[in-house]
């Protein structure tokens, strides 16, 4: 596919872009690591004590390494994460001194993952709403396209369960806004379940990313497309968080609206944008 294209992916299996799952053995094709072995799932957490354990277990059992980025959660999520990570070489915890925003948590997690040599970088909520059974399909799609794969609620086969009308409306409005202001041609630019290749993160340049909060999701799609990287959407079933409360606040929405406008102005003028 052409760079900058957007399309919907239907991923049949776990045999990915020349990377064997290890089941194929042959003289010409020596066993290579499964794609999960080169992938890091970054889980940002703020007060997710009730949700984190099952999410980490489900991700680890699928062979993915985990990096928790905790912002000194008052409910003790950071300490729980440390306990889960102790004795598990596939799990690491990054502690930050306070709530610094979703976007900045992912930026910190990706920087750590790039240093560690991972090839694929997954964003996933730590609240149980992003079903781990979609992981392989999203990661495979990113690997195959070489850019970014979005776990999409709004392509055929995708769905949202358990959200009140207010949340559905917010998500619909946010996507409409992105499409209108930035011309982003994807169905679900705000989804927080997605995967990037190393090449995509390097091409985007993490130092250029301005969003510290929730507009990070939109900015990353925008930057991928503007960098000529392919973006694909993989249908997911999204279910509302298992426990705890969403951290999306009126202030977050306000900042996101302004950041998207700034991105539009900067794109027009070919300039960088201020941080939100
Ligand atoms: N480290 C960190 N994590 C955050 C922050 N804000 C939200 N999160 C986490 O990011 C994920 C997405 O937030 P969530 O409240 O589920 O947003 P929603 O799914 O849009 O309602 C969850 O795992 C949150 O705990 C933050 O400022 N710092
Ligand atoms: Mg969530």
Coordinates of C-alpha atoms and ligand atoms in Angstrom, one line a residue:
X1 CA 0.0 0.0 0.0
X2 CA 1.0 3.6 -0.5
X3 CA 2.5 5.5 2.4
X4 CA -0.1 7.8 4.0
X5 CA -2.9 5.4 2.9
X6 CA -5.5 4.4 5.4
X7 CA -7.4 1.1 5.2
X8 CA -9.1 -1.5 7.2
X9 CA -7.2 -4.7 7.9
X10 CA -8.6 -8.1 8.5
X11 CA -5.8 -10.1 10.1
X12 CA -6.3 -13.8 9.7
X13 CA -3.4 -15.3 11.7
X14 CA -0.2 -14.7 13.6
X15 CA 2.2 -15.3 10.8
X16 CA 3.5 -11.9 10.3
X17 CA 5.4 -10.2 7.5
X18 CA 8.1 -12.9 7.2
X19 CA 8.4 -13.3 10.9
X20 CA 7.5 -16.9 11.8
X21 CA 5.7 -17.7 15.0
X22 CA 8.3 -20.4 15.7
X23 CA 6.1 -23.2 14.6
X24 CA 7.6 -23.3 11.1
X25 CA 10.9 -25.1 11.2
X26 CA 13.0 -25.6 8.1
X27 CA 16.6 -25.3 6.9
X28 CA 15.8 -22.2 4.8
X29 CA 13.6 -20.7 7.5
X30 CA 15.2 -21.0 10.9
X31 CA 13.0 -20.3 13.9
X32 CA 12.6 -16.7 14.4
X33 CA 11.1 -15.0 17.4
X34 CA 7.4 -14.5 17.3
X35 CA 6.4 -10.9 16.7
X36 CA 5.2 -10.6 20.3
X37 CA 8.7 -11.1 21.5
X38 CA 9.8 -7.9 19.8
X39 CA 6.9 -5.9 21.1
X40 CA 6.4 -3.8 24.2
X41 CA 2.9 -3.1 25.6
X42 CA 2.9 0.3 27.4
X43 CA 0.3 0.5 30.1
X44 CA -0.2 4.1 31.5
X45 CA -1.8 4.0 34.9
X46 CA -3.4 6.4 37.2
X47 CA -5.5 4.8 39.9
X48 CA -6.0 1.4 38.2
X49 CA -5.4 -0.8 41.2
X50 CA -8.5 -3.0 40.7
X51 CA -7.8 -3.4 37.0
X52 CA -4.1 -3.7 36.5
X53 CA -3.5 -7.3 37.7
X54 CA -5.8 -9.1 35.2
X55 CA -4.7 -6.8 32.3
X56 CA -1.0 -7.6 32.9
X57 CA -1.6 -11.3 33.3
X58 CA -3.5 -11.4 30.0
X59 CA -0.8 -9.5 28.2
X60 CA 2.1 -11.5 29.6
X61 CA 0.4 -14.9 28.9
X62 CA 0.4 -13.8 25.2
X63 CA 4.1 -13.4 25.2
X64 CA 4.3 -9.6 25.2
X65 CA 6.6 -7.6 27.5
X66 CA 4.9 -4.9 29.6
X67 CA 6.0 -1.4 30.7
X68 CA 3.7 0.2 33.3
X69 CA 4.1 4.0 33.4
X70 CA 2.5 5.0 36.8
X71 CA 2.1 8.7 37.8
X72 CA 2.3 8.2 41.6
X73 CA -1.3 6.9 41.7
X74 CA -2.8 7.7 45.1
X75 CA -4.5 4.3 45.2
X76 CA -1.2 2.4 45.3
X77 CA -1.2 1.2 41.6
X78 CA 2.5 1.8 41.4
X79 CA 3.3 -0.5 44.4
X80 CA 1.0 -3.2 42.9
X81 CA 2.9 -2.8 39.6
X82 CA 6.2 -3.3 41.4
X83 CA 4.9 -6.4 43.1
X84 CA 3.8 -7.8 39.7
X85 CA 7.1 -7.0 38.1
X86 CA 9.3 -8.5 40.8
X87 CA 10.7 -11.8 39.5
X88 CA 9.2 -11.1 36.0
X89 CA 12.0 -10.1 33.6
X90 CA 9.3 -9.3 31.0
X91 CA 7.8 -6.5 33.1
X92 CA 9.1 -3.1 34.1
X93 CA 7.6 -0.1 35.9
X94 CA 8.4 3.5 35.3
X95 CA 7.4 5.7 38.2
X96 CA 6.8 9.4 37.7
X97 CA 6.3 12.0 40.4
X98 CA 2.8 13.1 39.7
X99 CA 0.0 13.1 37.1
X100 CA 1.7 14.4 34.0
X101 CA -0.8 13.4 31.4
X102 CA -1.6 10.4 29.2
X103 CA 0.5 11.6 26.2
X104 CA 3.6 12.3 28.3
X105 CA 3.2 8.8 29.9
X106 CA 3.3 7.2 26.4
X107 CA 6.2 9.4 25.3
X108 CA 8.2 8.3 28.4
X109 CA 7.2 4.7 27.8
X110 CA 8.2 4.7 24.1
X111 CA 11.5 6.4 24.8
X112 CA 12.3 3.6 27.3
X113 CA 11.2 1.0 24.8
X114 CA 13.3 2.4 22.0
X115 CA 16.3 2.4 24.3
X116 CA 15.6 -1.3 25.1
X117 CA 15.5 -2.2 21.4
X118 CA 11.9 -3.2 20.9
X119 CA 10.5 -3.1 17.4
X120 CA 6.8 -2.7 18.1
X121 CA 5.1 -0.4 20.6
X122 CA 1.5 -1.0 21.8
X123 CA -0.7 1.5 23.5
X124 CA -3.3 -0.1 25.7
X125 CA -5.5 1.2 28.6
X126 CA -4.9 -0.6 31.9
X127 CA -8.6 -0.6 32.7
X128 CA -9.8 -3.8 31.0
X129 CA -11.6 -2.0 28.1
X130 CA -9.0 -3.0 25.5
X131 CA -9.5 -6.8 25.1
X132 CA -6.2 -8.7 25.0
X133 CA -7.5 -11.1 22.4
X134 CA -7.1 -8.2 19.8
X135 CA -3.4 -7.7 20.6
X136 CA -2.0 -10.2 18.0
X137 CA -4.2 -8.7 15.2
X138 CA -3.2 -5.1 16.0
X139 CA 0.5 -5.9 16.3
X140 CA 0.5 -8.0 13.2
X141 CA -1.2 -5.3 11.2
X142 CA 1.4 -2.7 12.3
X143 CA 4.2 -5.0 11.5
X144 CA 2.8 -5.8 8.1
X145 CA 2.1 -2.2 7.1
X146 CA 5.2 -0.8 8.6
X147 CA 3.5 2.2 10.2
X148 CA 0.7 2.3 12.7
X149 CA -2.3 0.0 13.3
X150 CA -5.4 1.4 15.2
X151 CA -7.7 -0.9 17.1
X152 CA -10.9 0.7 15.7
X153 CA -14.4 0.7 17.1
X154 CA -15.9 2.4 14.1
X155 CA -14.9 0.2 11.1
X156 CA -17.1 -2.8 10.1
X157 CA -16.7 -5.5 12.7
X158 CA -15.8 -3.0 15.5
X159 CA -18.1 -2.2 18.4
X160 CA -18.6 -0.3 21.7
X161 CA -20.2 -1.9 24.7
X162 CA -21.3 -0.4 28.0
X163 CA -20.7 3.2 27.2
X164 CA -23.4 5.8 28.2
X165 CA -24.8 8.0 25.5
X166 CA -22.7 10.9 26.7
X167 CA -19.4 9.0 26.1
X168 CA -20.5 7.8 22.7
X169 CA -21.4 11.3 21.7
X170 CA -18.0 12.6 22.9
X171 CA -16.1 10.0 20.9
X172 CA -18.2 10.6 17.8
X173 CA -17.8 14.3 18.1
X174 CA -14.1 14.1 18.6
X175 CA -13.7 12.0 15.5
X176 CA -15.9 14.3 13.5
X177 CA -13.8 17.3 14.7
X178 CA -10.5 15.6 13.8
X179 CA -11.8 14.8 10.3
X180 CA -13.1 18.4 9.8
X181 CA -10.1 20.3 11.3
X182 CA -7.2 18.0 10.4
X183 CA -8.7 16.1 7.5
X184 CA -7.7 12.8 9.2
X185 CA -9.3 10.1 7.1
X186 CA -9.5 7.3 9.7
X187 CA -12.7 6.2 11.4
X188 CA -11.3 6.1 15.0
X189 CA -8.5 8.6 15.5
X190 CA -9.1 8.7 19.3
X191 CA -8.7 5.0 20.0
X192 CA -6.1 4.4 22.6
X193 CA -5.5 0.8 21.5
X194 CA -2.9 0.8 18.8
X195 CA 0.5 -0.2 17.7
X196 CA 3.4 1.6 16.1
X197 CA 6.6 0.2 14.5
X198 CA 10.0 1.5 15.6
X199 CA 10.3 3.1 12.2
X200 CA 7.1 5.0 12.7
X201 CA 8.2 6.4 16.0
X202 CA 11.6 7.3 14.7
X203 CA 10.2 9.0 11.6
X204 CA 7.6 11.0 13.7
X205 CA 10.4 12.0 16.1
X206 CA 9.1 11.9 19.7
X207 CA 10.6 15.2 20.5
X208 CA 8.3 16.9 18.0
X209 CA 5.1 15.6 19.7
X210 CA 3.4 18.4 21.6
X211 CA 0.4 16.7 23.2
X212 CA 0.9 15.9 26.9
X213 CA -2.7 14.8 27.4
X214 CA -5.4 12.9 25.5
X215 CA -4.9 14.8 22.2
X216 CA -1.8 12.7 21.9
X217 CA -3.9 10.0 20.2
X218 CA -5.0 12.4 17.5
X219 CA -1.6 14.1 17.1
X220 CA 0.1 10.7 16.5
X221 CA -2.3 9.7 13.8
X222 CA -1.9 13.2 12.2
X223 CA 1.9 13.0 12.4
X224 CA 2.0 9.4 11.0
X225 CA -0.1 10.5 8.0
X226 CA 1.9 13.7 7.4
X227 CA 5.2 11.7 7.6
X228 CA 3.9 9.4 4.8
X229 CA 3.6 6.4 7.1
X230 CA 0.8 3.9 6.4
X231 CA -2.1 3.8 8.9
X232 CA -4.4 0.8 9.1
X233 CA -7.5 0.1 11.2
X234 CA -8.3 -3.2 12.7
X235 CA -11.8 -3.8 14.1
X236 CA -12.0 -4.2 17.9
X237 CA -14.8 -4.9 20.4
X238 CA -14.4 -2.2 23.0
X239 CA -16.0 -2.7 26.4
X240 CA -16.3 -0.1 29.1
X241 CA -13.7 -0.2 31.9
X242 CA -14.1 -3.0 34.5
X243 CA -13.7 -0.8 37.6
X244 CA -12.6 2.7 38.6
X245 CA -13.3 6.0 36.8
X246 CA -12.3 7.5 33.5
X247 CA -9.6 10.2 33.7
X248 CA -11.1 12.2 30.8
X249 CA -12.1 15.5 32.4
X250 CA -13.6 18.7 31.0
X251 CA -10.1 20.3 31.2
X252 CA -8.7 17.4 29.1
X253 CA -11.3 17.9 26.5
X254 CA -10.8 21.6 26.4
X255 CA -7.0 21.2 26.0
X256 CA -7.5 18.6 23.3
X257 CA -9.8 20.9 21.3
X258 CA -7.2 23.6 21.4
X259 CA -4.3 21.3 20.6
X260 CA -6.0 20.0 17.5
X261 CA -6.6 23.6 16.4
X262 CA -2.9 24.4 17.0
X263 CA -1.9 21.3 14.9
X264 CA -4.1 22.6 12.1
X265 CA -2.6 26.0 12.2
X266 CA 0.9 24.6 12.4
X267 CA 0.3 22.2 9.5
X268 CA -0.9 25.2 7.4
X269 CA 2.1 27.3 8.3
X270 CA 4.6 24.4 8.3
X271 CA 5.6 25.3 11.8
X272 CA 6.0 23.4 15.1
X273 CA 3.2 23.8 17.7
X274 CA 3.3 24.8 21.3
X275 CA 2.9 22.2 24.0
X276 CA -0.5 21.8 25.6
Ligands
LIG1 N1 0.5 7.5 33.8 C1 -0.7 8.1 33.5 N2 -1.7 7.4 33.1 C2 -2.9 8.0 32.8 C3 -3.1 9.4 32.9 N3 -4.3 9.7 32.5 C4 -4.9 8.5 32.2 N4 -4.1 7.5 32.4 C5 -4.3 6.1 32.1 O1 -4.5 6.0 30.8 C6 -5.4 5.0 30.4 C7 -6.6 5.7 29.7 O2 -7.3 6.5 30.6 P1 -8.9 6.3 30.8 O3 -9.3 7.0 32.0 O4 -9.2 4.8 30.7 O5 -9.5 7.1 29.5 P2 -10.8 6.6 28.7 O6 -10.6 5.2 28.3 O7 -10.7 7.6 27.5 O8 -11.9 6.9 29.6 C8 -5.8 4.4 31.7 O9 -5.0 3.2 31.9 C9 -5.5 5.5 32.8 O10 -5.2 4.9 34.1 C10 -1.9 10.2 33.4 O11 -2.0 11.4 33.5 N5 -0.8 9.5 33.6
LIG2 MG1 -10.0 3.6 29.3

